[in-house]
XYZ file of C-alpha atoms in Angstrom:
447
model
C 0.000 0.000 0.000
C 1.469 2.845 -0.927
C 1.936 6.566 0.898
C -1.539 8.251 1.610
C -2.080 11.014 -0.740
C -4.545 14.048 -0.758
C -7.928 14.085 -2.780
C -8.824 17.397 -4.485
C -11.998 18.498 -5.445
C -12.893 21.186 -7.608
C -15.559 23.259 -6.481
C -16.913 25.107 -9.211
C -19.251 28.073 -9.437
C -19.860 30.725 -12.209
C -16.955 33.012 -12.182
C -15.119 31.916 -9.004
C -16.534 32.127 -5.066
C -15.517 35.394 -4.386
C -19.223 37.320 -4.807
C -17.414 40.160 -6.775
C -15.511 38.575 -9.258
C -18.022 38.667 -11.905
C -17.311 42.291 -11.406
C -13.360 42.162 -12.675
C -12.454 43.310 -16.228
C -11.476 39.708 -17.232
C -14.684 38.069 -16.149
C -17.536 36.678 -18.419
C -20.624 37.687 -16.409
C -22.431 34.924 -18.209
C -20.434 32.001 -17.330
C -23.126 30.409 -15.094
C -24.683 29.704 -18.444
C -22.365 28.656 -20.943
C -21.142 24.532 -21.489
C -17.968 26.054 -23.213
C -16.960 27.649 -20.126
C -17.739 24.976 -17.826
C -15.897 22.717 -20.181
C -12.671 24.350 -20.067
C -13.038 24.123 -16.185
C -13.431 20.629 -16.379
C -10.804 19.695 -18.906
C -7.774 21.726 -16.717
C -8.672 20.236 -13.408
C -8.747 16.821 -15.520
C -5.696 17.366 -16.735
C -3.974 18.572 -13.017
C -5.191 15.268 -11.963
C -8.159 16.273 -9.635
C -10.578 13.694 -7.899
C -13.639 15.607 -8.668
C -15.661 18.748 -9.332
C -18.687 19.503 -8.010
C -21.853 21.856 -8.629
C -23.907 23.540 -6.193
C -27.619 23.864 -6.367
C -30.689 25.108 -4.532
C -33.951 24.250 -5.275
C -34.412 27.961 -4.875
C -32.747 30.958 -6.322
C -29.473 31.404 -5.535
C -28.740 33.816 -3.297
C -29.897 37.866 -4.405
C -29.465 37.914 -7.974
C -28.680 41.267 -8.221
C -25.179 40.551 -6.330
C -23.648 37.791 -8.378
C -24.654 35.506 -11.250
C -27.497 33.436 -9.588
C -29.224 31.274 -12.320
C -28.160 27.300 -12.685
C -28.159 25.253 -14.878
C -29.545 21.564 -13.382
C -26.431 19.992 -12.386
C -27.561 16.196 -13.361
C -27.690 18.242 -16.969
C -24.919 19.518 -16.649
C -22.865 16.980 -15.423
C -24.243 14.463 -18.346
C -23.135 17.160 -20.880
C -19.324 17.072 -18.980
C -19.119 13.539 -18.579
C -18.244 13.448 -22.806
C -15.987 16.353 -22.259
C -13.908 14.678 -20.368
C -12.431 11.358 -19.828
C -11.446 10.531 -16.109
C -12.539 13.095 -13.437
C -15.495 12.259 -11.060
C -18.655 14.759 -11.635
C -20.392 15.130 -8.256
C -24.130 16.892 -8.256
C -25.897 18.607 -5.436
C -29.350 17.144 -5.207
C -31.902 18.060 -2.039
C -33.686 15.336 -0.166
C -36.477 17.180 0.818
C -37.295 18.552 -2.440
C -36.750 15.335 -4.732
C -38.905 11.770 -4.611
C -35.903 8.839 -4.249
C -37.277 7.210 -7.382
C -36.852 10.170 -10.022
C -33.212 10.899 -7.954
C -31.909 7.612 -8.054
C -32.793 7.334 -11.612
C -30.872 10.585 -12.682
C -27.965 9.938 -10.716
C -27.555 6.170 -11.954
C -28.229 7.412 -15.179
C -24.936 10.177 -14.861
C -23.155 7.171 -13.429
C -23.406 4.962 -16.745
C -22.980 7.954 -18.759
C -19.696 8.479 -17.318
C -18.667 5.189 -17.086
C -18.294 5.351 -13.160
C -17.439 9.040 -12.347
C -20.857 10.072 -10.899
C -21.109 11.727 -7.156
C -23.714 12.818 -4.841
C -23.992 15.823 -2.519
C -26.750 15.277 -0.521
C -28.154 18.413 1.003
C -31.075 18.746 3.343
C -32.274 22.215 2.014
C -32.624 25.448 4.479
C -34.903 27.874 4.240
C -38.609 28.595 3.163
C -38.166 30.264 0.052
C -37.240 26.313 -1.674
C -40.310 25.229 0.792
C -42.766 27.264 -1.242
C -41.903 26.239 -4.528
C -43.379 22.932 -3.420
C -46.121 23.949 -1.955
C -45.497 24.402 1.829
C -45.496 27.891 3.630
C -41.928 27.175 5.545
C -39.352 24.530 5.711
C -39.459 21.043 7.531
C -37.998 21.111 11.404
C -34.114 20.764 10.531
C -34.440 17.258 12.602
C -37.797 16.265 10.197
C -35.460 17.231 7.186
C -32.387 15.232 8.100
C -35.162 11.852 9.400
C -36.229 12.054 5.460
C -32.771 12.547 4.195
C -31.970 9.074 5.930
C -35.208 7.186 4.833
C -34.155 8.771 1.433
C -30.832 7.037 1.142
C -32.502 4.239 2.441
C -34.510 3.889 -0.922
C -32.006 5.530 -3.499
C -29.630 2.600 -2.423
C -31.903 -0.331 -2.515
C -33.479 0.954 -5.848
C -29.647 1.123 -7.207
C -29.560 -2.636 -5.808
C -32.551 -3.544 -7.312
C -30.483 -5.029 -10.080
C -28.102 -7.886 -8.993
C -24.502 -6.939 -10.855
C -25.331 -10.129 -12.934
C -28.859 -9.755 -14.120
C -28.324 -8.823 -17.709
C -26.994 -11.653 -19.977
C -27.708 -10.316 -23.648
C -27.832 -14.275 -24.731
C -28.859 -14.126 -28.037
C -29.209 -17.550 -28.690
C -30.921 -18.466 -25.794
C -33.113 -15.365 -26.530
C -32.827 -14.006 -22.714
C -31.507 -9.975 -22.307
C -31.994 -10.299 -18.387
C -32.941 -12.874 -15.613
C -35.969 -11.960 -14.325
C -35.250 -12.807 -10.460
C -32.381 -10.626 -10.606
C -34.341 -7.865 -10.865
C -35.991 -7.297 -7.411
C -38.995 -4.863 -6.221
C -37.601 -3.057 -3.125
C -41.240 -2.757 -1.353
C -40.306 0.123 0.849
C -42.993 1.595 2.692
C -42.314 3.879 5.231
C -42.441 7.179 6.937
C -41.703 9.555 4.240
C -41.667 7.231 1.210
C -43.716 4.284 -0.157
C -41.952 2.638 -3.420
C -42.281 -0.200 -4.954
C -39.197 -0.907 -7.423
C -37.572 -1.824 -8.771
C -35.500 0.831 -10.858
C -35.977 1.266 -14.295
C -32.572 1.602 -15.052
C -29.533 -1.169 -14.546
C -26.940 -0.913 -11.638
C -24.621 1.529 -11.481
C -21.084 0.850 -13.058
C -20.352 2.186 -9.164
C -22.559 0.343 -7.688
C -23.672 3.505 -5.729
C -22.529 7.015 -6.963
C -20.180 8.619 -4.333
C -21.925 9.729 -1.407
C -21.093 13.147 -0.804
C -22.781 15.379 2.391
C -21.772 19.007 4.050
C -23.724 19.719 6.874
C -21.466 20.287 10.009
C -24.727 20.579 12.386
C -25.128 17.780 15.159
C -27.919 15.788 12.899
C -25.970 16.781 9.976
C -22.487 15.302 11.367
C -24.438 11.927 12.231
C -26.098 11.691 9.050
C -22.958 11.909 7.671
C -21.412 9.334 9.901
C -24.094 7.066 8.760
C -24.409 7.471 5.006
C -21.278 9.744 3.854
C -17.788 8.448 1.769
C -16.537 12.036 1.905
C -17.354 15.151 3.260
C -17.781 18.797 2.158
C -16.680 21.231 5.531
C -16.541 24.500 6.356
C -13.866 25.713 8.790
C -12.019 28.928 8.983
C -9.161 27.640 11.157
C -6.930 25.106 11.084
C -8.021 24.276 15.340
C -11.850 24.161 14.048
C -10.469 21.586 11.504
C -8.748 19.638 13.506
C -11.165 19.508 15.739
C -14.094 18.456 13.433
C -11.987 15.888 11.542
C -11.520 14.197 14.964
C -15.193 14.439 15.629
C -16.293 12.835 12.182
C -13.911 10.604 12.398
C -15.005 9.360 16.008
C -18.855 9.059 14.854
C -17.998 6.903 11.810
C -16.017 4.262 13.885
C -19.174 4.635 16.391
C -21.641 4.128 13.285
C -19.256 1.172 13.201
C -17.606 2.037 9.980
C -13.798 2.397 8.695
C -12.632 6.194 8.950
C -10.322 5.404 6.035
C -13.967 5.320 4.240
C -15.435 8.579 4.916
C -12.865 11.362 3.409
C -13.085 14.624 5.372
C -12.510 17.894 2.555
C -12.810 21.069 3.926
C -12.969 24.061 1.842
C -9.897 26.562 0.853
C -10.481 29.886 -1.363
C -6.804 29.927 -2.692
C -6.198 33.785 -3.957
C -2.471 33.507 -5.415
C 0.078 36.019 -6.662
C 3.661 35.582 -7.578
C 4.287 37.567 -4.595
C 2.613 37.645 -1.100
C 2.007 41.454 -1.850
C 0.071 40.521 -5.117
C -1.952 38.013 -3.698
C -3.261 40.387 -1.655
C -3.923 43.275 -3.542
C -5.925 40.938 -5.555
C -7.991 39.932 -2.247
C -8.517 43.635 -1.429
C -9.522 44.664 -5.281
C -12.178 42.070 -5.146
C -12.865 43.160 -1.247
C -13.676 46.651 -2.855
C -15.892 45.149 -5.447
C -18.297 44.052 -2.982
C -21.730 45.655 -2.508
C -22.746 46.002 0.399
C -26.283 46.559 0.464
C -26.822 43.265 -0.893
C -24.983 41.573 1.726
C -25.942 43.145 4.330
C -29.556 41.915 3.364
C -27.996 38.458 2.668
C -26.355 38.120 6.441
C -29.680 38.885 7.719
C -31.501 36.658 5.994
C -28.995 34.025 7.336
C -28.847 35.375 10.866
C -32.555 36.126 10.767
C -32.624 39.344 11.656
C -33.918 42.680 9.836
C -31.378 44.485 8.109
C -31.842 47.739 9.689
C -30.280 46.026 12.673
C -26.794 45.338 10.677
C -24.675 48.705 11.068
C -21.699 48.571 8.730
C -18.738 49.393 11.378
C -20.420 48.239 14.460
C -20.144 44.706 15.600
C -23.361 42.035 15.178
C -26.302 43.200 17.273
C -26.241 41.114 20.936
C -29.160 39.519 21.390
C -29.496 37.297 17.939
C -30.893 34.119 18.538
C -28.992 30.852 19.502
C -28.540 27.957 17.373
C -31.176 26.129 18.951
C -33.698 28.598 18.037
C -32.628 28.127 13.947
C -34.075 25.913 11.909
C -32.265 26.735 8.891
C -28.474 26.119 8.191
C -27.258 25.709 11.833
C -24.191 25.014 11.020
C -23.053 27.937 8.941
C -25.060 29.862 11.100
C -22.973 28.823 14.401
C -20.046 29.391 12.801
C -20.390 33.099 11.368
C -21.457 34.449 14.552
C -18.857 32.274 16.778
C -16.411 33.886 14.001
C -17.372 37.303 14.301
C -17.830 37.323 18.428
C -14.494 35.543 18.841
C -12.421 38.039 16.183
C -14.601 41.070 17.720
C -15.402 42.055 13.837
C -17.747 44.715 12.481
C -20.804 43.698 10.148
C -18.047 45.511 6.628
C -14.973 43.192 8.329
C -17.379 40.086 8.328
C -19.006 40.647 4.927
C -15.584 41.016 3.627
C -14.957 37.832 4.799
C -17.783 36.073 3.945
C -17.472 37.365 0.446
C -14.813 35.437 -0.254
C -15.624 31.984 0.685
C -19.053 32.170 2.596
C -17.251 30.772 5.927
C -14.520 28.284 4.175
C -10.513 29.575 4.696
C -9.825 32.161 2.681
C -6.263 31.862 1.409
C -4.219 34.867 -0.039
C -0.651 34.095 -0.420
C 1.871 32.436 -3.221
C 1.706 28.922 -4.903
C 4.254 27.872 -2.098
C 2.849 28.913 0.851
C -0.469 27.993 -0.181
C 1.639 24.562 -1.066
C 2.384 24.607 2.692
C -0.868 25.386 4.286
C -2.540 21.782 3.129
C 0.521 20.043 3.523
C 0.105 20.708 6.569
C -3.520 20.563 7.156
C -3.083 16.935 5.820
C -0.633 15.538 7.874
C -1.921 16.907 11.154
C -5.318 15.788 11.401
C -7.346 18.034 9.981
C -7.966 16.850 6.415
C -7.910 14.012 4.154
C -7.906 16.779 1.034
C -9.240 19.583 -0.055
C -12.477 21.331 -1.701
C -10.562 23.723 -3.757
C -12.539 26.603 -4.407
C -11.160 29.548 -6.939
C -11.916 33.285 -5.939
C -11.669 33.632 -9.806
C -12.561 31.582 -12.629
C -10.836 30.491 -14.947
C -7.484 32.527 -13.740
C -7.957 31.292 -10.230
C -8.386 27.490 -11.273
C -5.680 27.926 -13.865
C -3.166 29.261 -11.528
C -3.708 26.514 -8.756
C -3.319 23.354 -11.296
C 0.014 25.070 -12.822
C 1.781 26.453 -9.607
C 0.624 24.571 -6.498
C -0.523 21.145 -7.899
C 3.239 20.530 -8.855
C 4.885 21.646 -6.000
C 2.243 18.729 -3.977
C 3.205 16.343 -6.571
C 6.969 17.091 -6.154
C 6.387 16.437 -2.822
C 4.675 12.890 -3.465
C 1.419 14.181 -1.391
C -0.374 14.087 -5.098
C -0.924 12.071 -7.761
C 1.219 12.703 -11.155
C -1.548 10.111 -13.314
C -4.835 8.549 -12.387
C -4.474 5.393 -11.280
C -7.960 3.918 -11.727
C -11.211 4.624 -13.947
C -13.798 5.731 -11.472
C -14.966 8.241 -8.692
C -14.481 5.342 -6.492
C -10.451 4.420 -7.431
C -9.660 8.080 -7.483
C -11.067 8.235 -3.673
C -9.957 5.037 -2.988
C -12.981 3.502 -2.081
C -14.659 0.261 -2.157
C -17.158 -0.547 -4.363
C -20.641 -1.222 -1.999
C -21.933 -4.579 -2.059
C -25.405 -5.285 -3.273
C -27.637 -5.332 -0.177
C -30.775 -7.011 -1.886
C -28.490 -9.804 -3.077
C -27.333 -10.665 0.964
C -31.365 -11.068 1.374
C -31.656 -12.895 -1.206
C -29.553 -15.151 0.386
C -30.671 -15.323 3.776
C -34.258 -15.852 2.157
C -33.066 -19.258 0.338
C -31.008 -19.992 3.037
């Protein structure tokens, strides 16, 4: 077995994750909504050897659209249209739980899956807020704890509809006249809280057998959800102590879910801004800084914090008496962490829009290929990641100038692979292929 080596993941959206970089001279504003451009993104992190990429998505508009690009393009689309533009890299989609049936889901994602020939990934989000809640016709969003109990009975079904199909149920005997045996091709006859289906899928097994299950939430029902079901995780952590500290915490709850750790891949997020300089890094991070407007996210922090924007003064800290966690029933996690963030570094509601601008809560990185180099070497080999969720300020400049300066200084360094060594989402992660459940019942039924 050889050394353990990092897992990157490109995280793409529009023109890069800082909110003003749509504003820059360089930047196509319409790059949310062209294949060409999301094809070149795909086709350099292919060829620096990344995992993955993933796509975002919200049932919902996308933030205020007046402050960045905010229309989407269905990722599952997307992703099918990338899959034969490229050749090796995984493709993970964002798909909600709450506002999806199992059936249709399962279905799309199996169906990227065999378009890719393996490469397909899931992000499994539970969906905050009520604006996504009333585009399906309910006036405000499921408890958080009601959202993550469907999220669970969901995987339930998405996995035993992708085991519907034994590995060996087609045959294509010609002579015999027989494309597949029938009794390996099983009804899953799940009824339950959330979800009555029948089964079986429509569609043949996964090359995978499941896509890559992907998850983010860092809330207490998020973090055992993702103990249970997740083969890597999406974080958000400012600090290298916050990481630390969750990647011990996940890591814990897996082997108490009574899984392998090795299996669940912790990948918090990093905005890398680079310059050939320290100095030009961050003038960079300041002339996007000065790009920001902030009457649109002022109104955005609110909506998070849940509080009316008149409240948010622009060089005064965060108002006192916001509510708790406990009394959220949005995106507690995020939510915990901007306001521990701005208590504990005492910052005004301009210092922590500036901050938030640029990564929305991940680390924020301004510095040269080297020392950004540095700061996940050592993040990796002190307990605090298992790779990275690389997310560009800018796009394309940002992505271009982290696969030609830093990914070769990691490779030099033997923390990164130089070639892929396998074909799917799976090999790249290095993770097993899941058995097929319904065949172990069969089994014990004959048995």
């Amino acid at each position: 077995m050889g050394a353990r080596q990092l897992h990157l993941n490109l995280f793409l959206l529009d023109t890069g994750h800082h909110e003003a970089s749509w504003r820059l001279p360089g930047s196509d504003p319409h790059a949310n909504l062209s294949l060409a451009a999301h094809q070149h993104l795909a086709r350099v992190a292919e060829e620096a050897k990344f995992d993955s990429l993933f796509l975002a998505d919200s049932p919902a508009m996308f933030g205020e659209p007046g402050r960045r690009p905010s229309a989407r393009i269905e990722p599952t689309v997307l992703l099918s249209a990338l899959a034969v533009s490229t050749q090796r890299i995984g493709l993970i989609a964002t798909a909600s739980t709450s506002y999806n049936e199992p059936f249709n889901l399962a279905r799309r994602l199996a169906s990227v899956d065999h378009i890719s020939s393996g490469r397909a990934g899931w992000n499994i989000v539970t969906t905050a807020g009520d604006a996504a809640a009333r585009n399906f016709g309910l006036e405000g969003q499921p408890l958080h704890k009601t959202r993550y109990e469907r999220a669970s009975e969901f995987l339930e079904v998405a996995t035993k509809l992708w085991d519907s199909w034994a590995d060996d149920a087609i045959v294509a005997d010609k002579d015999a006249g027989v494309h597949a045996v029938g009794d390996r091709i099983r009804p899953i006859s799940h009824v339950g809280t959330h979800f009555s289906v029948e089964g079986p899928l429509n569609l043949a097994r996964p090359p995978q057998g499941h896509p890559l299950l992907v998850q983010a939430g860092s809330s207490d029902d998020g973090k055992e959800f993702a103990a249970r079901w997740a083969e890597a995780i999406f974080t958000a952590q400012p600090t290298f102590a916050e990481s630390q500290a969750f990647y011990a915490d996940i890591k814990r709850r897996v082997v108490a879910a009574g899984r392998d750790p090795d299996h669940v891949l912790v990948l918090p997020g990093i905005v890398p801004i680079l310059g050939e300089t320290e100095a030009e890094a961050r003038e960079l991070e300041a002339e996007l800084d000065r790009l920001i407007a902030p009457e649109y996210a002022v109104a955005q922090l609110a909506q998070l914090l849940q509080v009316d924007p008149a409240r948010l003064r622009l060089d005064e800290q965060l108002p006192a008496d916001i509510a708790t966690e406990d009394e959220i029933e949005g995106a507690k996690s995020r939510y915990t962490l901007i306001v521990d963030w701005a208590r504990r570094d005492r910052l005004t509601v301009r210092e922590l829009i500036g901050k938030l601008g640029g990564g929305r809560g991940h680390r924020t990185f301004a510095g040269t290929p080297l020392q950004v180099a540095d700061t996940i070497q050592h993040y990796f080999e002190n307990g605090a990641a298992d790779g990275f969720n690389i997310m560009p300020a800018v796009l394309p400049s940002g992505l271009e100038a982290f696969a030609s300066a830093v990914v070769p200084i990691l490779q030099e360094r033997g923390l990164f692979r130089t070639e892929y060594s396998g074909t799917t989402l799976r090999d790249h992660y290095g993770l097993p292929r899941p058995a097929n459940r319904l065949d172990a019942v069969a089994e014990e039924v004959v048995a």
